[in-house]
Amino acid sequence: MSYFPERFSTVFNGFQRRLGFPLSRRRGGAAAGRQRQSGRVRHMATLSDVRFALPPGRWRADMGRFRVTRWESDAGEQLSLQLRPLTDHPLRRVLDSREKTAAYFARNFAAVGFKLLACRVGEADGQPAAAVIATPEEAAGQPLPYLGAISIPLRRYAFVINVVAASEENLRQYVEAILPTIKLSAVVKADQRRRWWR
């Protein structure tokens, strides 16, 4: 008796992902999720909020799951974009060491004119480790509007790219420049009612 409901749920969720939007809405889910966020978070955006910054016809095939958060800091209001590449992406071949992962993303950032300030790669057990690309002296020489970070929270190939932009225009430039070069295999839209990294 329990097999059918579980199987139906699996098929139903898979169909929603292929369709690109949820077929049902649960009351209070998004509001409850936002209440659990940090008090600094002012706005949670989804894929449609930054679709203007993506090349037409490219974002469906080249991007992974991501979300945009607007928050307050000592430097003023900032935007944070978090991109989660899919676990079957070829990038997993360069994740066998922190040095290779940091060097790969440093080259990608430099290719589009941006400098990767830091790259943080966590071990399989979730313990973070740091590989700094730009030294503090170099970073102090000129303001870098982008902070790129990579973390592997629990599974070996599930990592997150965090980008902090000083303004919406900076975020737009970043999305237009770097995301098409990553070339992810598929897109999974973020759902505010569920844990987006699942």
PDB file of N, CA and C in Angstrom, residues 15-50:
ATOM      1  N   PHE A  15       7.883  15.370 -12.775  1.00  0.00           N
ATOM      2  CA  PHE A  15       7.111  16.064 -13.802  1.00  0.00           C
ATOM      3  C   PHE A  15       7.122  17.566 -13.577  1.00  0.00           C
ATOM      4  N   GLN A  16       7.035  17.978 -12.320  1.00  0.00           N
ATOM      5  CA  GLN A  16       7.107  19.405 -12.004  1.00  0.00           C
ATOM      6  C   GLN A  16       8.437  19.995 -12.428  1.00  0.00           C
ATOM      7  N   ARG A  17       9.535  19.252 -12.194  1.00  0.00           N
ATOM      8  CA  ARG A  17      10.842  19.761 -12.575  1.00  0.00           C
ATOM      9  C   ARG A  17      10.967  19.902 -14.084  1.00  0.00           C
ATOM     10  N   ARG A  18      10.442  18.930 -14.829  1.00  0.00           N
ATOM     11  CA  ARG A  18      10.502  19.017 -16.281  1.00  0.00           C
ATOM     12  C   ARG A  18       9.621  20.149 -16.796  1.00  0.00           C
ATOM     13  N   LEU A  19       8.493  20.353 -16.134  1.00  0.00           N
ATOM     14  CA  LEU A  19       7.573  21.396 -16.565  1.00  0.00           C
ATOM     15  C   LEU A  19       8.148  22.775 -16.306  1.00  0.00           C
ATOM     16  N   GLY A  20       8.942  22.922 -15.250  1.00  0.00           N
ATOM     17  CA  GLY A  20       9.594  24.190 -14.987  1.00  0.00           C
ATOM     18  C   GLY A  20       8.919  25.027 -13.931  1.00  0.00           C
ATOM     19  N   PHE A  21       7.757  24.618 -13.436  1.00  0.00           N
ATOM     20  CA  PHE A  21       7.113  25.372 -12.364  1.00  0.00           C
ATOM     21  C   PHE A  21       6.240  24.423 -11.564  1.00  0.00           C
ATOM     22  N   PRO A  22       5.994  24.706 -10.284  1.00  0.00           N
ATOM     23  CA  PRO A  22       5.212  23.804  -9.442  1.00  0.00           C
ATOM     24  C   PRO A  22       3.747  23.786  -9.847  1.00  0.00           C
ATOM     25  N   LEU A  23       3.114  22.622  -9.714  1.00  0.00           N
ATOM     26  CA  LEU A  23       1.707  22.477 -10.052  1.00  0.00           C
ATOM     27  C   LEU A  23       0.797  22.787  -8.879  1.00  0.00           C
ATOM     28  N   SER A  24       1.338  22.851  -7.693  1.00  0.00           N
ATOM     29  CA  SER A  24       0.526  23.132  -6.514  1.00  0.00           C
ATOM     30  C   SER A  24       1.259  24.123  -5.633  1.00  0.00           C
ATOM     31  N   ARG A  25       0.530  24.829  -4.812  1.00  0.00           N
ATOM     32  CA  ARG A  25       1.107  25.808  -3.895  1.00  0.00           C
ATOM     33  C   ARG A  25       0.610  25.527  -2.482  1.00  0.00           C
ATOM     34  N   ARG A  26       1.547  25.398  -1.574  1.00  0.00           N
ATOM     35  CA  ARG A  26       1.177  25.184  -0.176  1.00  0.00           C
ATOM     36  C   ARG A  26       1.178  26.511   0.553  1.00  0.00           C
ATOM     37  N   ARG A  27       0.167  26.725   1.330  1.00  0.00           N
ATOM     38  CA  ARG A  27       0.024  27.999   2.031  1.00  0.00           C
ATOM     39  C   ARG A  27       1.115  28.158   3.082  1.00  0.00           C
ATOM     40  N   GLY A  28       1.647  29.370   3.096  1.00  0.00           N
ATOM     41  CA  GLY A  28       2.566  29.720   4.171  1.00  0.00           C
ATOM     42  C   GLY A  28       3.975  29.210   3.990  1.00  0.00           C
ATOM     43  N   GLY A  29       4.228  28.442   2.924  1.00  0.00           N
ATOM     44  CA  GLY A  29       5.556  27.858   2.776  1.00  0.00           C
ATOM     45  C   GLY A  29       6.639  28.898   2.577  1.00  0.00           C
ATOM     46  N   ALA A  30       6.433  29.784   1.617  1.00  0.00           N
ATOM     47  CA  ALA A  30       7.460  30.788   1.326  1.00  0.00           C
ATOM     48  C   ALA A  30       7.624  31.758   2.494  1.00  0.00           C
ATOM     49  N   ALA A  31       6.500  32.183   3.072  1.00  0.00           N
ATOM     50  CA  ALA A  31       6.574  33.110   4.201  1.00  0.00           C
ATOM     51  C   ALA A  31       7.272  32.472   5.387  1.00  0.00           C
ATOM     52  N   ALA A  32       6.956  31.200   5.631  1.00  0.00           N
ATOM     53  CA  ALA A  32       7.598  30.519   6.755  1.00  0.00           C
ATOM     54  C   ALA A  32       9.096  30.380   6.515  1.00  0.00           C
ATOM     55  N   GLY A  33       9.468  30.104   5.255  1.00  0.00           N
ATOM     56  CA  GLY A  33      10.885  29.993   4.944  1.00  0.00           C
ATOM     57  C   GLY A  33      11.611  31.304   5.115  1.00  0.00           C
ATOM     58  N   ARG A  34      10.992  32.406   4.705  1.00  0.00           N
ATOM     59  CA  ARG A  34      11.646  33.701   4.852  1.00  0.00           C
ATOM     60  C   ARG A  34      11.791  34.101   6.309  1.00  0.00           C
ATOM     61  N   GLN A  35      10.820  33.683   7.151  1.00  0.00           N
ATOM     62  CA  GLN A  35      10.914  34.017   8.560  1.00  0.00           C
ATOM     63  C   GLN A  35      12.100  33.321   9.216  1.00  0.00           C
ATOM     64  N   ARG A  36      12.470  32.149   8.670  1.00  0.00           N
ATOM     65  CA  ARG A  36      13.597  31.430   9.247  1.00  0.00           C
ATOM     66  C   ARG A  36      14.936  31.968   8.762  1.00  0.00           C
ATOM     67  N   GLN A  37      14.924  32.843   7.742  1.00  0.00           N
ATOM     68  CA  GLN A  37      16.161  33.403   7.241  1.00  0.00           C
ATOM     69  C   GLN A  37      16.724  34.416   8.241  1.00  0.00           C
ATOM     70  N   SER A  38      17.952  34.816   7.969  1.00  0.00           N
ATOM     71  CA  SER A  38      18.572  35.825   8.815  1.00  0.00           C
ATOM     72  C   SER A  38      17.811  37.139   8.724  1.00  0.00           C
ATOM     73  N   GLY A  39      17.889  37.922   9.781  1.00  0.00           N
ATOM     74  CA  GLY A  39      17.176  39.187   9.791  1.00  0.00           C
ATOM     75  C   GLY A  39      17.701  40.175   8.768  1.00  0.00           C
ATOM     76  N   ARG A  40      18.919  39.943   8.243  1.00  0.00           N
ATOM     77  CA  ARG A  40      19.470  40.864   7.262  1.00  0.00           C
ATOM     78  C   ARG A  40      18.856  40.676   5.875  1.00  0.00           C
ATOM     79  N   VAL A  41      18.270  39.508   5.618  1.00  0.00           N
ATOM     80  CA  VAL A  41      17.728  39.231   4.292  1.00  0.00           C
ATOM     81  C   VAL A  41      16.445  40.021   4.091  1.00  0.00           C
ATOM     82  N   ARG A  42      16.408  40.835   3.041  1.00  0.00           N
ATOM     83  CA  ARG A  42      15.250  41.674   2.776  1.00  0.00           C
ATOM     84  C   ARG A  42      14.374  41.121   1.662  1.00  0.00           C
ATOM     85  N   HIS A  43      14.968  40.444   0.690  1.00  0.00           N
ATOM     86  CA  HIS A  43      14.202  40.020  -0.466  1.00  0.00           C
ATOM     87  C   HIS A  43      14.795  38.733  -1.016  1.00  0.00           C
ATOM     88  N   MET A  44      13.937  37.780  -1.342  1.00  0.00           N
ATOM     89  CA  MET A  44      14.387  36.544  -1.960  1.00  0.00           C
ATOM     90  C   MET A  44      13.827  36.495  -3.371  1.00  0.00           C
ATOM     91  N   ALA A  45      14.699  36.441  -4.367  1.00  0.00           N
ATOM     92  CA  ALA A  45      14.280  36.433  -5.759  1.00  0.00           C
ATOM     93  C   ALA A  45      14.489  35.049  -6.350  1.00  0.00           C
ATOM     94  N   THR A  46      13.796  34.768  -7.443  1.00  0.00           N
ATOM     95  CA  THR A  46      13.921  33.495  -8.126  1.00  0.00           C
ATOM     96  C   THR A  46      14.458  33.732  -9.525  1.00  0.00           C
ATOM     97  N   LEU A  47      14.421  32.700 -10.337  1.00  0.00           N
ATOM     98  CA  LEU A  47      15.015  32.757 -11.660  1.00  0.00           C
ATOM     99  C   LEU A  47      14.442  33.884 -12.494  1.00  0.00           C
ATOM    100  N   SER A  48      13.145  34.116 -12.425  1.00  0.00           N
ATOM    101  CA  SER A  48      12.516  35.120 -13.274  1.00  0.00           C
ATOM    102  C   SER A  48      12.990  36.534 -12.942  1.00  0.00           C
ATOM    103  N   ASP A  49      13.454  36.771 -11.721  1.00  0.00           N
ATOM    104  CA  ASP A  49      13.862  38.108 -11.318  1.00  0.00           C
ATOM    105  C   ASP A  49      15.173  38.543 -11.957  1.00  0.00           C
ATOM    106  N   VAL A  50      16.005  37.590 -12.361  1.00  0.00           N
ATOM    107  CA  VAL A  50      17.267  37.951 -13.004  1.00  0.00           C
ATOM    108  C   VAL A  50      17.336  37.420 -14.425  1.00  0.00           C
TER     109      VAL A  50
END
